[in-house]
Coordinates of C-alpha atoms and ligand atoms in Angstrom, one line a residue:
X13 CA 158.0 -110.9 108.3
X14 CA 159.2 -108.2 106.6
X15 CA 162.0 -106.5 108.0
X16 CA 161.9 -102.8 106.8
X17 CA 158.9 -101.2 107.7
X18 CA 160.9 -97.6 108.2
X19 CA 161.8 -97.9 111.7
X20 CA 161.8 -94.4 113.3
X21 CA 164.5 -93.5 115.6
X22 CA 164.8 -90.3 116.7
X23 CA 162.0 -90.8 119.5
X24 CA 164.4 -93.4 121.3
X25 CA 167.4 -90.8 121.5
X26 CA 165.1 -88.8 123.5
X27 CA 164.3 -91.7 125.9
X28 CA 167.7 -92.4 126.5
X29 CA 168.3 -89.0 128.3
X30 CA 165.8 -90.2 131.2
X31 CA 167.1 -93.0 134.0
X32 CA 165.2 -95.9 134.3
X33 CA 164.5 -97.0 138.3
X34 CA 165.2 -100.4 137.3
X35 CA 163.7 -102.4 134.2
X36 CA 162.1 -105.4 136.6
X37 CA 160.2 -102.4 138.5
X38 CA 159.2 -101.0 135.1
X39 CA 157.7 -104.7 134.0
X40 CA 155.9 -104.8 137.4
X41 CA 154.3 -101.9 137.2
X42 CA 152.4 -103.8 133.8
X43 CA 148.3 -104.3 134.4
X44 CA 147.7 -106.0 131.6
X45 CA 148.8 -109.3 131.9
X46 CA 146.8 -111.9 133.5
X47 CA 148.1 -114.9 135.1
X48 CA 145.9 -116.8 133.7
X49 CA 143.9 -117.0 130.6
X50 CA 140.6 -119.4 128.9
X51 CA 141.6 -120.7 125.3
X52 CA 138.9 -122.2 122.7
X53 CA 139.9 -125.4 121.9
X54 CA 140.7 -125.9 118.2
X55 CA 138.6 -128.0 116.0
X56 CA 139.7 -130.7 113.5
X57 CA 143.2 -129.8 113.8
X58 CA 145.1 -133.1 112.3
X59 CA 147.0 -135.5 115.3
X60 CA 150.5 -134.2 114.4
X61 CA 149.1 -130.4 113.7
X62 CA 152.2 -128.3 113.9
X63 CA 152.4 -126.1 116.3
X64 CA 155.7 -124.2 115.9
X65 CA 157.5 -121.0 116.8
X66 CA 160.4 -119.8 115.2
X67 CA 162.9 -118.1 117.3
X68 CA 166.0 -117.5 115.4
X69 CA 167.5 -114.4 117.3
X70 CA 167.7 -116.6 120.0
X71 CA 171.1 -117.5 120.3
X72 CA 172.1 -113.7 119.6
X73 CA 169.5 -112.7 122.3
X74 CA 171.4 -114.9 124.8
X75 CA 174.5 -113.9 123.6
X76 CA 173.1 -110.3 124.6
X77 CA 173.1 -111.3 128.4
X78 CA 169.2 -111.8 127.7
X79 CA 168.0 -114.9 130.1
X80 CA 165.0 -116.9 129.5
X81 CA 163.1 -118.9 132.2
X82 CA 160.5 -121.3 132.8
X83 CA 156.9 -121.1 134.6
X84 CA 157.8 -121.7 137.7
X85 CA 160.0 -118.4 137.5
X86 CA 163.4 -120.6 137.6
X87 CA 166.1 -120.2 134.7
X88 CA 165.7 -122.7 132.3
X89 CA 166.6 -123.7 128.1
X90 CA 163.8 -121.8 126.1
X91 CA 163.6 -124.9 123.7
X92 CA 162.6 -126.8 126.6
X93 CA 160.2 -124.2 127.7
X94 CA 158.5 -123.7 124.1
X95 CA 158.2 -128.1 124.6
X96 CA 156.4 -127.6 128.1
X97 CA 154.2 -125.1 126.6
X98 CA 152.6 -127.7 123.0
X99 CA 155.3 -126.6 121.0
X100 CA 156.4 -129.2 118.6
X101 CA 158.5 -127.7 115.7
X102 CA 160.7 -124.9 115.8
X103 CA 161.6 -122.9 112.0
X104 CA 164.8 -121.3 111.5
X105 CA 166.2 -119.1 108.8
X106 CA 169.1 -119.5 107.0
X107 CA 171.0 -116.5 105.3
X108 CA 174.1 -117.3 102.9
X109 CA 176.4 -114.8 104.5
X110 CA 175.3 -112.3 107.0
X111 CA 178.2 -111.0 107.7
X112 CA 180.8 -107.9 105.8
X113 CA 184.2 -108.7 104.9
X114 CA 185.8 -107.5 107.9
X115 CA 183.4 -110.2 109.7
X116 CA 180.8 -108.0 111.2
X117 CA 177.2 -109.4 111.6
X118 CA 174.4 -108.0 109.5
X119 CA 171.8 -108.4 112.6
X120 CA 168.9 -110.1 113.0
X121 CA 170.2 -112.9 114.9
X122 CA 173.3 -113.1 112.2
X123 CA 171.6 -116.3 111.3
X124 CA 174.1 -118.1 108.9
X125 CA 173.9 -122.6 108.7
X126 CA 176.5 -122.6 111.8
X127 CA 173.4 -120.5 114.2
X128 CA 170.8 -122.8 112.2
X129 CA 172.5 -126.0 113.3
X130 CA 173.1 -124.6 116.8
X131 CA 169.4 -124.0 116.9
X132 CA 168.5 -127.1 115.2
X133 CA 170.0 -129.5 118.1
X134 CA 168.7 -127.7 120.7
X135 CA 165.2 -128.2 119.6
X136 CA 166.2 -131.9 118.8
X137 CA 167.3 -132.7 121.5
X138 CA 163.8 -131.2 123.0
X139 CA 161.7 -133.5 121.1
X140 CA 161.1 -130.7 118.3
X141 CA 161.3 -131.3 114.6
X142 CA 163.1 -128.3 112.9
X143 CA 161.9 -126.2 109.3
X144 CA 165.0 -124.9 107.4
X145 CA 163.7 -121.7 106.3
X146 CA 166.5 -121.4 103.2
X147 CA 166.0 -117.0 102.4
X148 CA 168.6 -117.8 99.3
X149 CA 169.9 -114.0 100.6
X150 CA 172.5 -112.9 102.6
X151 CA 169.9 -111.2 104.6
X152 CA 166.2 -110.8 105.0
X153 CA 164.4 -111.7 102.0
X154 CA 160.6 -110.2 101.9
X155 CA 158.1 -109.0 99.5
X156 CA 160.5 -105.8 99.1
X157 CA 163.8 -107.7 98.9
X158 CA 164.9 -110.9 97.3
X159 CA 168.5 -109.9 96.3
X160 CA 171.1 -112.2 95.8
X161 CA 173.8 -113.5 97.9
X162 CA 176.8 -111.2 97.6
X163 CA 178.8 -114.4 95.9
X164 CA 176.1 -115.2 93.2
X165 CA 176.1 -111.5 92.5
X166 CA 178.0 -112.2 89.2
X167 CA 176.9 -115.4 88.1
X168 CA 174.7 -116.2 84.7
X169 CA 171.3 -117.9 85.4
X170 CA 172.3 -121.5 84.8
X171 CA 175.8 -120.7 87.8
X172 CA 173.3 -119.4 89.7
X173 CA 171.0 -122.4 89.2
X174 CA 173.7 -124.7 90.3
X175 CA 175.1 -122.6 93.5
X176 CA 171.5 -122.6 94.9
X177 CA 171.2 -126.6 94.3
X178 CA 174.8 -127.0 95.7
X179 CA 174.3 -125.0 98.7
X180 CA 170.8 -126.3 99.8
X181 CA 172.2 -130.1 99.7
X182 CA 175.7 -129.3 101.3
X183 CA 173.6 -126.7 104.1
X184 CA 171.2 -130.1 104.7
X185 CA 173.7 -132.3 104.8
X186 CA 176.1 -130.3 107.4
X187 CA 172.8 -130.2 109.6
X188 CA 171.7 -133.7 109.3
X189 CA 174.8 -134.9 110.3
X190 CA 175.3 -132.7 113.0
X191 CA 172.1 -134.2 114.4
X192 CA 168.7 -131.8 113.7
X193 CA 165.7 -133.3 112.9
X194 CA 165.0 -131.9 109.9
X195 CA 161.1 -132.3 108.8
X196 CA 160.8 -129.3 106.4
X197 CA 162.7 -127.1 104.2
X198 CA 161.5 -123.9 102.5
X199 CA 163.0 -123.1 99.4
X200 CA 163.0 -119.6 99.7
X201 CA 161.1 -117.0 101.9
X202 CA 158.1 -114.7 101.1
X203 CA 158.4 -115.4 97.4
X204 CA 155.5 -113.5 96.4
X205 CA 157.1 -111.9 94.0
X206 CA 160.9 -112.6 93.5
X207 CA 163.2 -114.9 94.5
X208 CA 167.4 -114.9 94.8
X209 CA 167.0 -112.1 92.3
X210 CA 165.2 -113.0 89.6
X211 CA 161.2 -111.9 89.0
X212 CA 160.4 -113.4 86.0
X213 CA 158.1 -116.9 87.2
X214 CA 159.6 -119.1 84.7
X215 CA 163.1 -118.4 86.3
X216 CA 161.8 -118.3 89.6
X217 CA 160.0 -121.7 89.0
X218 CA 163.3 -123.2 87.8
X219 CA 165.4 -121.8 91.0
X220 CA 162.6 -123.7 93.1
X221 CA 163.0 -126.5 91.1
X222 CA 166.9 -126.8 91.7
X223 CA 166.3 -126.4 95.9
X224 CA 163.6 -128.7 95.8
X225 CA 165.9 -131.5 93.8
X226 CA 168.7 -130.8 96.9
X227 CA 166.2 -131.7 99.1
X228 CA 164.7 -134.7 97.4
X229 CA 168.2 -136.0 96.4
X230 CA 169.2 -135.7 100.7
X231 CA 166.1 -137.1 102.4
X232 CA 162.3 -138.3 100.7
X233 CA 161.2 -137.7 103.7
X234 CA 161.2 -133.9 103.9
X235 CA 158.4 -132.0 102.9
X236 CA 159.5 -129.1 100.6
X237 CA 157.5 -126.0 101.3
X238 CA 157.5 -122.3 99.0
X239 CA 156.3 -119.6 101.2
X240 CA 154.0 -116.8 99.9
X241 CA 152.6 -113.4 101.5
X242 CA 149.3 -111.0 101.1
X243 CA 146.3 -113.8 100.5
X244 CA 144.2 -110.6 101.0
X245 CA 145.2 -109.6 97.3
X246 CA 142.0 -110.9 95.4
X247 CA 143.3 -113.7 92.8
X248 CA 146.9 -113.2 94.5
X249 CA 147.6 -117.5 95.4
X250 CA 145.4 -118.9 92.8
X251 CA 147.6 -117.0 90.1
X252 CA 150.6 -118.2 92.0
X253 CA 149.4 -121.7 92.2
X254 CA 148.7 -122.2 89.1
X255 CA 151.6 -120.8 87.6
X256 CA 153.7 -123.3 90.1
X257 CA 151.7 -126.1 88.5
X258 CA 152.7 -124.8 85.0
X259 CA 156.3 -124.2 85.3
X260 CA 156.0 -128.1 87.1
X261 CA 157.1 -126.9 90.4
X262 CA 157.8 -129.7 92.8
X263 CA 156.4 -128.9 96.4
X264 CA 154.2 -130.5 99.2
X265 CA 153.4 -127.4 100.8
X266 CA 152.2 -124.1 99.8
X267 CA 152.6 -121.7 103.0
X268 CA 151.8 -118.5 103.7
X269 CA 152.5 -115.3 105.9
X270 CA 149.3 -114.2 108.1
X271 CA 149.5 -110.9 110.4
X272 CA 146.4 -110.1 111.4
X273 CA 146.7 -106.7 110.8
X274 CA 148.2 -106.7 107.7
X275 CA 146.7 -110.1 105.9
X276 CA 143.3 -109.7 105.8
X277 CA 140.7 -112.1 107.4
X278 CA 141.1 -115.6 108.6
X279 CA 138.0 -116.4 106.4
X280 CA 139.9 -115.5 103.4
X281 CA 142.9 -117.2 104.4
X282 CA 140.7 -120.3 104.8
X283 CA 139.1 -120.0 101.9
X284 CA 142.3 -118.9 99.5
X285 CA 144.6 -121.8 101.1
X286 CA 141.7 -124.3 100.9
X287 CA 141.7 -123.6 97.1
X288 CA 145.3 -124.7 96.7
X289 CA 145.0 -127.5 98.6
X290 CA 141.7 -128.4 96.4
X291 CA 143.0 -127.8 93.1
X292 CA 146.7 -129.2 93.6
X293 CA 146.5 -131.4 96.4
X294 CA 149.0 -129.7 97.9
X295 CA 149.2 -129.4 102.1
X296 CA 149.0 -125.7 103.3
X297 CA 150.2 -123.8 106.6
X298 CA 150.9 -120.7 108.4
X299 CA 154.8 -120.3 108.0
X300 CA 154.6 -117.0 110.3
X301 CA 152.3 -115.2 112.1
X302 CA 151.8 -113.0 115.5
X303 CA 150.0 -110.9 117.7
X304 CA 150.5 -108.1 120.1
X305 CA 149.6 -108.7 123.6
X306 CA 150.9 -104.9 124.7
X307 CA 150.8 -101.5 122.4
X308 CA 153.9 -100.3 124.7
X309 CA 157.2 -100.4 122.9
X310 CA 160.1 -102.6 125.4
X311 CA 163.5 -101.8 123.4
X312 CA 163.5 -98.2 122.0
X313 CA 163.2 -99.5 118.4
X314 CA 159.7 -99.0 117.2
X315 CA 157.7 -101.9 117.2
X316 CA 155.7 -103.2 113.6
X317 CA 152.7 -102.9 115.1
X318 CA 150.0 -101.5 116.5
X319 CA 150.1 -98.6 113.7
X320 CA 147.8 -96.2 112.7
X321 CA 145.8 -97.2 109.7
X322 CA 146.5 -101.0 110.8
X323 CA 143.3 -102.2 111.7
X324 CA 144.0 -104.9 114.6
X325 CA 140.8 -107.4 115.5
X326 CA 141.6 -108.7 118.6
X327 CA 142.1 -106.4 122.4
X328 CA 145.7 -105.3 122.3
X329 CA 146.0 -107.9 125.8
X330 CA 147.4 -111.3 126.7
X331 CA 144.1 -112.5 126.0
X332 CA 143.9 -110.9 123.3
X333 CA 147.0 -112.7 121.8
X334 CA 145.9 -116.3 123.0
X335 CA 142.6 -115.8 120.6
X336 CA 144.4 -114.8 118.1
X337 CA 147.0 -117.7 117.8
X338 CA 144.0 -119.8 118.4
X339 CA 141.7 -118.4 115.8
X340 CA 144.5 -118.7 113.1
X341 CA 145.1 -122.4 114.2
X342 CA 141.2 -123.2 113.6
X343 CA 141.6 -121.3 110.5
X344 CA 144.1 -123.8 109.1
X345 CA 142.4 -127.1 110.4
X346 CA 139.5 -125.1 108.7
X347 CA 140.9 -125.8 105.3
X348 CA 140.8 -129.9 105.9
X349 CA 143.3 -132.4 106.4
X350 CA 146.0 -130.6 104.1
X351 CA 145.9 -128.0 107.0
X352 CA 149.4 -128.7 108.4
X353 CA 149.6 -126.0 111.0
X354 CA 151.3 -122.8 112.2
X355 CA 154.2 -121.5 113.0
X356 CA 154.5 -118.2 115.6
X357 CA 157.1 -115.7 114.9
X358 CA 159.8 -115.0 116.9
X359 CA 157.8 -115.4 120.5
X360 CA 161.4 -114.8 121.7
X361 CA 162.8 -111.6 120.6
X362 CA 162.4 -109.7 123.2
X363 CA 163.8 -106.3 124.7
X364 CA 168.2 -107.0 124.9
X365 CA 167.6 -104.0 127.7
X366 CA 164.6 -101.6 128.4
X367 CA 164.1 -98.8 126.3
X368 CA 165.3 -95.9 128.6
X369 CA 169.0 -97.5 128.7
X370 CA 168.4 -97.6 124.4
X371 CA 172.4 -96.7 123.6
X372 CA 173.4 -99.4 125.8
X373 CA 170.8 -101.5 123.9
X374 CA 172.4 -100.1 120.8
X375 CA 176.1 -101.5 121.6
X376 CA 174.4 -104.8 122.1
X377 CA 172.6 -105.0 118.6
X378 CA 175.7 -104.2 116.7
X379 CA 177.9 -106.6 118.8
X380 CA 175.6 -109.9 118.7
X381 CA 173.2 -109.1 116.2
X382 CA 170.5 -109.4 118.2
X383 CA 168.6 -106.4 116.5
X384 CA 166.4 -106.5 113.5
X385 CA 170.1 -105.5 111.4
X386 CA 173.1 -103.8 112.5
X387 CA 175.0 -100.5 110.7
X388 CA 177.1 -102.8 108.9
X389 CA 174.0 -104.5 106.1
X390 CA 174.4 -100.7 105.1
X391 CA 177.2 -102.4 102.8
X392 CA 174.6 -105.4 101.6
X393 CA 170.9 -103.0 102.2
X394 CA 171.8 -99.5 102.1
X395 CA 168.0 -98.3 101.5
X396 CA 166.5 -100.1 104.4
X397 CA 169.0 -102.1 107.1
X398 CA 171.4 -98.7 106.2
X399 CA 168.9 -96.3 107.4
X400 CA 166.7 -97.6 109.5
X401 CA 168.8 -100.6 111.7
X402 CA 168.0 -101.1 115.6
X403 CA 166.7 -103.6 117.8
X404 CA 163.7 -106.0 117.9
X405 CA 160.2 -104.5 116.0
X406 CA 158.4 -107.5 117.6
X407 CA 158.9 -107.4 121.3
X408 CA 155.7 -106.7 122.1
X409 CA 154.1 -109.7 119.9
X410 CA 156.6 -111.6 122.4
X411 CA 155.0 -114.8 124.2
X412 CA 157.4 -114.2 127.3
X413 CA 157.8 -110.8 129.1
X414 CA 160.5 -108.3 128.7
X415 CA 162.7 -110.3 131.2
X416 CA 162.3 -113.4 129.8
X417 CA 159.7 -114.5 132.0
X418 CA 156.6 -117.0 129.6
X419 CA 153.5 -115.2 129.0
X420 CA 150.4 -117.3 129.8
X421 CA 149.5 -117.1 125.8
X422 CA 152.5 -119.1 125.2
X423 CA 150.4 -122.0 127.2
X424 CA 147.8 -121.7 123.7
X425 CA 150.0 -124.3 121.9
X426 CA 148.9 -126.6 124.5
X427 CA 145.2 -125.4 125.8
X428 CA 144.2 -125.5 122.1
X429 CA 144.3 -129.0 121.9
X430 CA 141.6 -129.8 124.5
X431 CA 140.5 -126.4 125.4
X432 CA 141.4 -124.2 129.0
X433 CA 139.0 -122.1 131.0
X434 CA 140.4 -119.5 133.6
X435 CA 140.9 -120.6 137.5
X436 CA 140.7 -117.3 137.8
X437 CA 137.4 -114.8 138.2
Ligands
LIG26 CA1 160.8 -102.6 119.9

């Protein structure tokens, strides 16, 4: 995802002068949500076809007094939730240091290995395999942003080579021997472009190169994928590919980002991922994508979509979300048996309070990090995080309500498999 996307503020200060009659009342009051929805079942997915969500603000979410809870409306571990619900990997991103030297938490779920591994054996221990999603960054890392962690700032190429080699094996390590099922690692995130700072390929092929040794060297077993963004650009992943290929990149899986509204169509993701997978025999996947199942902002921080200019092909409903996680399954298994799967983006983040108590929401961000950055990655992203910092962009591409309660969409992971039709008329 990428983080930036100029969040404007100034509309939430005026919210906060209005009381709220109580946020439960607020979420009530909601027409759009069905209890129960029909799902398409998905055709020649693969047996193990992942079917993941990452939800790495979660533990800063909880930390935020935010409580998550199960169908049957009774409290209950999310990770055991996302199980109930077909979910069967769970991503996480990993940022060297998100945090200022006085210790203060960048945001964004403050996701450093400790939160990864903390994540990691709660999905383990849920029967979930777990992608390390390695940003090489002490913060988000996108097609706008690949900069390097504050203590590689200095290094020469061939330090810097080293440090990332060093820190993926001794990150892995930490985790596997704290108990997470590692299955994946991503070396690097949203590399389109750049990567830890550098934007010339050959470089960038070599830094790969060094993360995907650390992984080889810890485990043969886990696939090493390199995540990519915009397959809408004509030529955009056949240049990449090929390039990788080249510079002698070694990878099993060539992922990509796919918002609907942003990304094109699923027929030329198919068709763009397909050719990878043709050419190079590599596997392919969705590494993130979501949907929005309400247009209404939940947190007073504007949300990344709907926007104008976006165009967005599916109803702006629950519904509407379910067909779209579907459809970009089928898309995948589209491309053959080196479809892999998808992963769903932050289903979790939800509201930390409604948007009418927004300061109080505010106090929360900057003390957990449960917002999309806090003031302090001004320091580390003064152009972006350092203007435009606040609270979750996504809540409303949620699969569970603003109080934590599971949307029926979440259900698709399961009802794709075999197909669901509505009890209700
Ligand atoms: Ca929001």
């Amino acid at each position: 995802m990428r983080s930036g996307l100029k969040m404007f503020f100034a509309a939430a200060i005026v919210w906060s002068v209005f009381s709220s009659p109580g946020y439960a009342a607020a979420v009530k009051q909601e027409k759009h949500v069905p209890e129960d929805l029909s799902v398409k079942k998905a055709e020649g997915m693969n047996r193990d076809f992942i079917k993941g969500a990452d939800v790495s603000s979660v533990i800063a979410l909880e930390n935020s007094g935010v409580t998550f809870y199960n169908t049957s409306g009774k409290r209950q571990d999310i990770f055991t939730t996302l199980k109930q619900a077909g979910v069967n990997y769970v991503r996480v991103r990993i940022w060297n240091n998100p945090y200022d030297s006085s210790g203060n938490g960048y945001g964004g779920g403050n996701n450093d290995v400790q939160k990864a591994i903390e994540i990691g054996k709660r999905a383990t221990a849920n029967g979930m395999k777990v992608l390390a999603d390695f940003h090489y960054s002490d913060f988000w890392a996108d097609p706008a942003k690949q900069k390097v962690p504050k203590a590689w700032a200095n290094l020469s190429f061939e330090a810097k080579k080293a440090r990332l080699y060093e820190f993926t094996k001794q990150s892995l390590q930490r985790m596997i021997e704290e108990g997470v099922n590692i299955g994946m690692v991503q070396v690097g995130n949203e590399t389109t472009g750049a990567f830890a700072g550098e934007t010339d390929w050959t470089k960038m092929s070599q830094l790969f190169n060094e993360g995907s040794r650390a992984v080889r060297e810890t485990n043969r077993g886990i696939l090493v994928a390199l995540h990519f963004t915009n397959p809408e650009t004509a030529g955009r992943y056949s240049f990449i590919a090929e390039t990788l290929s080249k510079n002698k990149v070694d990878y099993d899986v060539f992922a990509s980002s796919y918002y609907p509204f942003w990304h094109g169509t699923l027929q030329n993701l198919t068709s763009v991922l397909k050719a990878v997978a043709d050419t190079y025999g590599k596997k392919v996947m969705v590494a993130e994508t979501s949907y929005t199942y309400t247009a209404e902002d939940g947190d007073g921080h504007e949300n990344t979509a709907p926007k104008s200019g976006q165009t967005l092909p599916y109803p702006i409903s629950v519904q509407g979300q379910a067909n779209a996680i579907r459809d970009v399954m089928q898309a995948v298994a589209n491309t053959g048996t080196a479809g892999l799967g998808v992963f769903y983006w932050e289903p979790a983040w939800i509201p930390v309070g409604p948007k009418t108590r927004v300061e109080k929401n505010k106090v929360l961000w900057e003390t957990y990090g449960s917002g999309w950055a806090s003031s302090y990655a001004a320091e580390y992203d003064p152009e972006d995080a350092g203007k435009w910092y606040g609270g979750s962009a996504v809540d409303n591409q949620a699969l569970f309500d603003c109080n934590g309660h599971p949307l029926p969409s979440l259900q698709v992971f399961q009802y794709v498999q075999s197909g669901h039709i509505t009890k209700k008329r």
